[in-house]
Short mmCIF file of C-alpha atoms and ligand atoms in Angstrom, two decimals:
data_model
loop_
_atom_site.label_atom_id
_atom_site.label_comp_id
_atom_site.label_asym_id
_atom_site.label_seq_id
_atom_site.Cartn_x
_atom_site.Cartn_y
_atom_site.Cartn_z
CA MET A 182 -18.40 11.52 -42.68
CA ARG A 183 -21.51 10.17 -40.95
CA ARG A 184 -23.63 7.81 -43.03
CA LYS A 185 -27.44 7.88 -42.96
CA VAL A 186 -29.90 5.08 -43.54
CA THR A 187 -33.68 5.62 -43.68
CA VAL A 188 -35.89 2.71 -42.74
CA VAL A 189 -39.49 3.16 -43.98
CA GLY A 190 -41.96 1.12 -41.89
CA ALA A 191 -41.39 1.00 -38.12
CA GLY A 192 -43.12 -2.37 -37.69
CA ASN A 193 -41.46 -5.67 -36.82
CA VAL A 194 -38.97 -5.84 -39.68
CA GLY A 195 -38.22 -2.08 -39.85
CA ALA A 196 -37.63 -1.64 -36.09
CA ASN A 197 -35.29 -4.62 -36.07
CA VAL A 198 -33.38 -3.39 -39.05
CA ALA A 199 -32.99 0.04 -37.37
CA GLN A 200 -31.82 -1.54 -34.09
CA LYS A 201 -29.26 -3.81 -35.80
CA ILE A 202 -27.87 -0.90 -37.87
CA ALA A 203 -27.44 1.04 -34.63
CA ALA A 204 -25.92 -1.86 -32.75
CA LYS A 205 -23.35 -2.33 -35.50
CA GLU A 206 -22.72 1.47 -35.61
CA LEU A 207 -23.18 1.36 -39.37
CA ALA A 208 -25.05 4.76 -39.74
CA ASP A 209 -27.43 7.22 -38.26
CA VAL A 210 -30.99 5.96 -38.70
CA VAL A 211 -34.23 7.74 -39.62
CA LEU A 212 -37.28 5.56 -38.92
CA VAL A 213 -40.43 6.57 -40.88
CA ASP A 214 -43.97 5.31 -40.42
CA VAL A 215 -47.46 6.58 -41.14
CA VAL A 216 -48.69 5.80 -37.60
CA ASP A 217 -48.31 8.92 -35.42
CA GLY A 218 -45.97 8.34 -32.46
CA VAL A 219 -44.76 4.80 -33.28
CA PRO A 220 -41.56 5.70 -35.18
CA GLN A 221 -40.92 8.54 -32.67
CA GLY A 222 -41.36 6.24 -29.68
CA LYS A 223 -39.35 3.35 -31.08
CA GLY A 224 -36.61 5.62 -32.27
CA LEU A 225 -36.25 7.27 -28.89
CA ASP A 226 -36.37 3.91 -27.11
CA MET A 227 -33.49 2.66 -29.27
CA LEU A 228 -31.54 5.84 -28.74
CA GLU A 229 -31.88 5.44 -24.99
CA SER A 230 -30.10 2.07 -25.15
CA ALA A 231 -27.01 3.76 -26.75
CA PRO A 232 -25.30 4.56 -23.49
CA VAL A 233 -25.76 0.99 -22.33
CA GLU A 234 -24.92 -0.73 -25.61
CA GLY A 235 -22.17 1.73 -26.35
CA TYR A 236 -23.07 2.85 -29.88
CA ASP A 237 -22.71 6.44 -31.13
CA VAL A 238 -25.33 6.89 -33.75
CA ARG A 239 -28.37 9.13 -33.95
CA ILE A 240 -31.81 7.53 -34.28
CA VAL A 241 -34.84 9.63 -34.98
CA GLY A 242 -38.44 8.62 -35.72
CA THR A 243 -40.77 10.66 -37.86
CA ASN A 244 -44.03 10.60 -39.91
CA GLY A 245 -42.51 12.69 -42.75
CA TYR A 246 -39.60 12.56 -45.10
CA ASP A 247 -37.78 15.83 -44.47
CA GLU A 248 -35.37 14.28 -42.01
CA THR A 249 -34.51 11.48 -44.46
CA ALA A 250 -32.83 13.90 -46.86
CA ASN A 251 -29.52 12.72 -48.32
CA SER A 252 -29.71 9.18 -47.02
CA ASP A 253 -27.08 6.77 -48.34
CA ILE A 254 -29.51 3.89 -48.27
CA VAL A 255 -33.33 3.68 -47.96
CA VAL A 256 -34.73 0.43 -46.73
CA ILE A 257 -38.49 -0.04 -47.47
CA THR A 258 -40.28 -2.42 -45.13
CA ALA A 259 -43.61 -0.59 -45.07
CA GLY A 260 -46.69 -2.59 -46.07
CA PHE A 261 -49.61 -4.65 -45.03
CA PRO A 262 -49.36 -8.28 -44.05
CA ARG A 263 -51.85 -10.63 -45.64
CA LYS A 264 -55.06 -11.00 -43.66
CA PRO A 265 -57.65 -13.83 -43.76
CA GLY A 266 -59.91 -13.45 -46.79
CA MET A 267 -57.41 -11.40 -48.78
CA SER A 268 -56.34 -12.58 -52.15
CA ARG A 269 -52.70 -12.38 -53.35
CA ASP A 270 -53.79 -9.68 -55.73
CA ASP A 271 -55.35 -7.64 -52.89
CA LEU A 272 -52.11 -7.72 -50.99
CA LEU A 273 -50.21 -6.87 -54.19
CA LEU A 274 -52.26 -3.78 -54.90
CA ALA A 275 -52.37 -2.54 -51.32
CA ASN A 276 -48.59 -2.80 -50.95
CA TYR A 277 -48.10 -1.33 -54.37
CA GLU A 278 -49.73 1.86 -53.15
CA VAL A 279 -47.62 1.85 -49.97
CA VAL A 280 -44.34 1.21 -51.76
CA LYS A 281 -45.13 3.67 -54.45
CA SER A 282 -45.83 6.52 -52.02
CA ALA A 283 -42.77 5.60 -49.84
CA THR A 284 -40.47 5.43 -52.86
CA GLU A 285 -41.75 8.68 -54.33
CA GLN A 286 -41.13 10.65 -51.18
CA ALA A 287 -37.86 8.99 -50.20
CA ALA A 288 -36.36 9.23 -53.67
CA LYS A 289 -37.22 12.95 -53.79
CA GLN A 290 -35.29 13.60 -50.62
CA SER A 291 -32.39 11.25 -51.43
CA PRO A 292 -31.90 11.14 -55.20
CA ASN A 293 -28.55 9.35 -54.88
CA ALA A 294 -29.60 6.74 -52.41
CA ILE A 295 -29.57 2.94 -52.87
CA LEU A 296 -32.97 1.50 -52.31
CA ILE A 297 -33.33 -1.90 -50.56
CA LEU A 298 -36.78 -3.42 -50.78
CA VAL A 299 -38.18 -5.82 -48.20
CA THR A 300 -41.93 -5.46 -48.55
CA ASN A 301 -43.74 -8.40 -50.15
CA PRO A 302 -44.48 -9.57 -52.72
CA LEU A 303 -40.82 -8.72 -53.00
CA ASP A 304 -40.02 -8.97 -56.66
CA ALA A 305 -43.10 -7.02 -57.75
CA MET A 306 -42.38 -4.34 -55.10
CA CYS A 307 -38.84 -3.94 -56.50
CA TRP A 308 -40.32 -3.46 -59.96
CA THR A 309 -42.60 -0.76 -58.51
CA ALA A 310 -39.80 1.02 -56.71
CA MET A 311 -37.65 1.13 -59.83
CA LYS A 312 -40.49 2.40 -61.93
CA VAL A 313 -41.42 5.11 -59.43
CA SER A 314 -37.91 6.22 -58.56
CA GLY A 315 -36.42 6.11 -62.08
CA PHE A 316 -33.21 4.91 -60.40
CA LYS A 317 -30.79 2.72 -62.32
CA ARG A 318 -30.96 -1.01 -61.60
CA GLU A 319 -27.71 -0.92 -59.70
CA ARG A 320 -29.50 1.13 -56.97
CA VAL A 321 -32.77 -0.84 -56.57
CA ILE A 322 -32.16 -4.15 -54.77
CA GLY A 323 -34.53 -6.64 -53.18
CA MET A 324 -33.83 -8.66 -50.01
CA ALA A 325 -34.96 -12.20 -50.35
CA GLY A 326 -32.12 -14.49 -51.41
CA VAL A 327 -30.02 -13.75 -48.33
CA LEU A 328 -32.96 -14.78 -46.12
CA ASP A 329 -33.83 -17.86 -48.08
CA THR A 330 -30.17 -18.84 -48.13
CA ALA A 331 -29.90 -18.27 -44.34
CA ARG A 332 -32.87 -20.60 -43.77
CA PHE A 333 -31.42 -23.30 -46.02
CA ARG A 334 -28.03 -22.98 -44.19
CA THR A 335 -29.72 -23.17 -40.85
CA PHE A 336 -31.57 -26.32 -41.66
CA ILE A 337 -28.47 -27.97 -43.09
CA ALA A 338 -26.32 -27.07 -40.11
CA GLU A 339 -28.94 -28.39 -37.70
CA GLU A 340 -29.39 -31.62 -39.67
CA LEU A 341 -25.68 -32.30 -39.84
CA ASN A 342 -24.90 -30.93 -36.39
CA VAL A 343 -22.12 -28.62 -37.76
CA SER A 344 -21.42 -24.91 -37.30
CA PHE A 345 -23.89 -22.63 -39.10
CA GLU A 346 -20.87 -20.62 -40.33
CA ASN A 347 -19.44 -23.62 -42.25
CA VAL A 348 -22.50 -24.00 -44.50
CA THR A 349 -22.30 -22.17 -47.88
CA ALA A 350 -25.34 -22.13 -50.03
CA MET A 351 -27.12 -20.12 -52.72
CA VAL A 352 -30.88 -19.77 -53.22
CA LEU A 353 -31.92 -18.11 -56.44
CA GLY A 354 -35.23 -17.13 -58.08
CA GLY A 355 -38.25 -15.24 -56.74
CA HIS A 356 -39.13 -14.97 -53.05
CA GLY A 357 -41.92 -17.55 -52.99
CA ASP A 358 -42.84 -21.16 -53.59
CA THR A 359 -40.79 -21.21 -56.78
CA MET A 360 -37.41 -20.23 -55.25
CA VAL A 361 -34.45 -22.24 -56.50
CA PRO A 362 -32.09 -23.66 -53.81
CA LEU A 363 -28.90 -24.64 -55.71
CA VAL A 364 -28.04 -27.97 -54.04
CA ARG A 365 -25.19 -28.57 -56.46
CA LEU A 366 -23.34 -25.49 -55.10
CA THR A 367 -24.13 -26.13 -51.44
CA SER A 368 -21.28 -27.26 -49.25
CA VAL A 369 -19.98 -27.62 -45.73
CA SER A 370 -16.40 -26.25 -45.59
CA GLY A 371 -16.09 -27.07 -49.23
CA ILE A 372 -17.53 -30.58 -48.93
CA PRO A 373 -20.45 -30.98 -51.28
CA LEU A 374 -23.80 -31.48 -49.53
CA ALA A 375 -24.49 -34.51 -51.67
CA GLU A 376 -21.54 -36.29 -49.96
CA LEU A 377 -22.98 -35.57 -46.52
CA ALA A 378 -26.68 -36.28 -46.85
CA ASP A 379 -28.81 -38.66 -48.89
CA GLN A 380 -31.24 -37.36 -51.55
CA ALA A 381 -34.35 -37.83 -49.37
CA THR A 382 -32.79 -35.70 -46.60
CA ILE A 383 -31.73 -33.02 -49.07
CA ASP A 384 -35.21 -32.92 -50.61
CA ARG A 385 -36.71 -32.49 -47.13
CA LEU A 386 -34.39 -29.59 -46.35
CA VAL A 387 -35.07 -27.94 -49.69
CA GLN A 388 -38.83 -28.18 -49.08
CA ARG A 389 -38.49 -26.80 -45.57
CA THR A 390 -36.59 -23.84 -47.07
CA ARG A 391 -39.34 -23.17 -49.60
CA ASP A 392 -41.84 -23.20 -46.77
CA GLY A 393 -39.58 -21.31 -44.38
CA GLY A 394 -41.71 -18.14 -44.28
CA ALA A 395 -44.97 -20.08 -43.92
CA GLU A 396 -43.51 -22.13 -41.06
CA ILE A 397 -42.92 -18.93 -39.01
CA VAL A 398 -46.38 -17.50 -39.99
CA LYS A 399 -47.98 -20.69 -38.74
CA TYR A 400 -46.38 -20.21 -35.39
CA LEU A 401 -46.94 -16.54 -35.04
CA LYS A 402 -50.47 -16.54 -36.51
CA THR A 403 -50.75 -12.76 -36.69
CA GLY A 404 -47.64 -11.78 -38.64
CA SER A 405 -44.58 -12.98 -40.48
CA ALA A 406 -40.88 -13.47 -39.68
CA TYR A 407 -38.75 -10.53 -38.71
CA TYR A 408 -35.51 -11.37 -36.90
CA ALA A 409 -33.87 -13.28 -39.80
CA PRO A 410 -35.36 -10.85 -42.44
CA ALA A 411 -33.91 -7.91 -40.51
CA ALA A 412 -30.48 -9.61 -40.07
CA SER A 413 -30.40 -10.41 -43.87
CA THR A 414 -31.25 -6.83 -44.73
CA VAL A 415 -28.50 -5.50 -42.51
CA GLU A 416 -25.95 -7.79 -44.09
CA MET A 417 -26.74 -6.06 -47.39
CA VAL A 418 -26.64 -2.61 -45.78
CA GLU A 419 -23.24 -3.36 -44.25
CA SER A 420 -21.79 -4.69 -47.48
CA ILE A 421 -22.77 -1.49 -49.23
CA LEU A 422 -21.74 1.01 -46.56
CA LYS A 423 -18.41 -0.70 -45.89
CA ASP A 424 -17.84 -1.45 -49.57
CA LYS A 425 -17.21 -5.06 -48.53
CA LYS A 426 -18.19 -6.43 -52.00
CA LYS A 427 -19.90 -9.45 -50.54
CA VAL A 428 -21.36 -11.87 -53.10
CA LEU A 429 -24.97 -12.38 -52.09
CA PRO A 430 -28.17 -13.59 -53.70
CA CYS A 431 -30.37 -10.45 -54.23
CA ALA A 432 -33.34 -9.55 -56.35
CA VAL A 433 -32.08 -7.43 -59.23
CA ARG A 434 -33.61 -6.38 -62.49
CA LEU A 435 -32.34 -8.70 -65.17
CA GLU A 436 -31.69 -7.35 -68.63
CA GLY A 437 -30.91 -10.50 -70.53
CA GLU A 438 -28.93 -12.31 -67.87
CA TYR A 439 -30.14 -15.93 -67.43
CA GLY A 440 -32.33 -15.28 -70.54
CA ILE A 441 -34.66 -13.08 -68.49
CA THR A 442 -35.49 -9.46 -69.30
CA GLY A 443 -37.32 -6.67 -67.37
CA LEU A 444 -38.00 -8.67 -64.16
CA PHE A 445 -36.55 -8.71 -60.70
CA VAL A 446 -35.28 -12.18 -59.87
CA GLY A 447 -32.83 -13.39 -57.22
CA VAL A 448 -29.33 -14.06 -58.57
CA PRO A 449 -25.83 -13.73 -57.14
CA VAL A 450 -24.53 -10.17 -57.17
CA LYS A 451 -21.61 -8.24 -55.74
CA LEU A 452 -22.73 -5.55 -53.26
CA GLY A 453 -20.45 -2.59 -52.69
CA LYS A 454 -20.55 1.20 -52.36
CA ASP A 455 -22.27 1.68 -55.74
CA GLY A 456 -24.96 -0.94 -55.00
CA VAL A 457 -25.00 -3.87 -57.40
CA GLU A 458 -21.42 -3.84 -58.77
CA LYS A 459 -21.63 -7.07 -60.70
CA ILE A 460 -24.27 -9.71 -61.61
CA TYR A 461 -22.80 -13.19 -61.73
CA GLN A 462 -24.12 -15.45 -64.52
CA ILE A 463 -23.29 -18.88 -63.26
CA LYS A 464 -23.73 -21.98 -65.39
CA LEU A 465 -26.96 -23.76 -64.52
CA ASP A 466 -27.91 -27.27 -65.48
CA ASP A 467 -31.13 -27.90 -67.38
CA GLY A 468 -33.18 -28.59 -64.24
CA GLU A 469 -31.93 -25.42 -62.52
CA LYS A 470 -32.56 -23.38 -65.68
CA ALA A 471 -36.15 -24.60 -65.94
CA ALA A 472 -36.71 -23.91 -62.19
CA LEU A 473 -35.37 -20.37 -62.55
CA GLN A 474 -37.60 -19.77 -65.59
CA LYS A 475 -40.64 -21.05 -63.69
CA SER A 476 -39.81 -18.66 -60.92
CA ALA A 477 -39.42 -15.73 -63.31
CA ASP A 478 -42.80 -16.68 -64.82
CA ALA A 479 -44.42 -16.39 -61.38
CA VAL A 480 -42.86 -12.90 -60.96
CA HIS A 481 -44.05 -11.94 -64.45
CA GLU A 482 -47.62 -12.89 -63.54
CA LEU A 483 -47.69 -10.45 -60.60
CA VAL A 484 -46.04 -7.62 -62.56
CA THR A 485 -48.62 -8.11 -65.37
CA VAL A 486 -51.39 -7.67 -62.78
CA LEU A 487 -49.73 -4.43 -61.59
CA GLN A 488 -49.25 -3.18 -65.15
CA GLN A 489 -52.95 -3.79 -65.93
CA LYS A 490 -54.38 -2.31 -62.76
CA THR A 491 -52.10 0.72 -62.51
CA GLN A 492 -52.41 2.15 -65.99
N1 LIG B 205 -45.66 4.59 -45.11
C1 LIG B 205 -44.88 4.22 -44.07
N2 LIG B 205 -45.18 3.16 -43.25
C2 LIG B 205 -46.28 2.46 -43.57
C3 LIG B 205 -47.10 2.78 -44.65
C4 LIG B 205 -46.78 3.86 -45.46
N3 LIG B 205 -47.48 4.27 -46.48
N4 LIG B 205 -48.12 1.89 -44.71
C5 LIG B 205 -47.93 1.03 -43.72
N5 LIG B 205 -46.84 1.38 -42.95
C6 LIG B 205 -46.20 0.73 -41.81
C7 LIG B 205 -47.24 0.23 -40.77
O1 LIG B 205 -47.75 1.30 -40.03
C8 LIG B 205 -46.38 -0.78 -39.98
O2 LIG B 205 -45.76 -0.10 -38.82
O3 LIG B 205 -45.50 -0.46 -42.17
C9 LIG B 205 -45.24 -1.20 -40.96
C10 LIG B 205 -45.33 -2.68 -41.28
O4 LIG B 205 -45.05 -3.37 -40.10
P1 LIG B 205 -45.62 -4.81 -39.69
O5 LIG B 205 -47.13 -4.79 -39.90
O6 LIG B 205 -45.02 -5.14 -38.36
O7 LIG B 205 -45.03 -5.78 -40.80
P2 LIG B 205 -43.58 -6.44 -40.88
O8 LIG B 205 -43.57 -7.73 -40.18
O9 LIG B 205 -42.56 -5.37 -40.45
O10 LIG B 205 -43.40 -6.68 -42.42
C11 LIG B 205 -43.32 -5.60 -43.36
O11 LIG B 205 -41.85 -6.80 -44.76
O12 LIG B 205 -41.15 -9.00 -44.75
C12 LIG B 205 -42.03 -8.11 -45.32
O13 LIG B 205 -43.99 -9.48 -45.85
C13 LIG B 205 -43.51 -8.48 -44.99
O14 LIG B 205 -44.47 -6.96 -46.55
C14 LIG B 205 -44.18 -7.21 -45.17
C15 LIG B 205 -43.13 -6.17 -44.73
#
């Protein structure tokens, strides 16, 4: 049976997600955007590379949701990037409206879909999508930890001049300044990072990971990262569609795990055909616990703003 993935938002992240899904022949893709012509044009352009690339999937772009019906997965990347003069709250509320409307329409057409959120501020947008869709927490998942972990792995591999593939790491917490790279559980082919690099080096790599998104924005000036975010999203899509059961750090709604309730926070989960199939509660030391709680507090602050302004 053919699988279908809807990607809402045909901008930098969305178009790259669509293209990577097609290139891996994971599913047919429906690309949705509010701008007339853009999803249609990008969708057709991608389709026209099928004979050259050799993939047999259908890709269609649209401004509506009819064609998204019965999607297995809906990836939401729609939203505004932050502009000069905008406060964090302004971005939060603008993207709340976008994610709310996208979720409402997509969930209506695909009531059994798994939602993957990419729009920022990520953890608050996951909260929005869950509230609007009424879906169970197993089917509302945020992409952040895979990207933050990929950045950490990249910086470690470069620093040590080893294969990127050999570096295993786990970054927990919210997608922001308060993310929690777990150095204790980071290794190169099983060798703990602490045996390969001194503390000052590790601290520098951790800080670069925290600032990973900002580093790209500084270069691009008019937008944020999209190649690594798209690749990270597609790793999640693939694990679900192929029921690979990969263990990945994703934003999920915690209900008591790690002492946190009612908030989306990045933790290790198993991703398979049913979405989040298990939440791993790993033992954290006191410093890690405090850092995760601080991260949850930052997420709580944004959700409180949403609750107050959207009543
Ligand atoms: N419905 C559908 N698409 C929308 C809507 C909406 N209501 N509102 C805006 N869009 C579309 C825009 O038209 C644009 O094509 O979302 C797209 C966003 O694309 P970009 O501006 O290129 O932003 P991008 O870099 O893709 O980032 C999107 O992902 O990583 C996050 O922080 C990032 O929140 C941002 C999101």
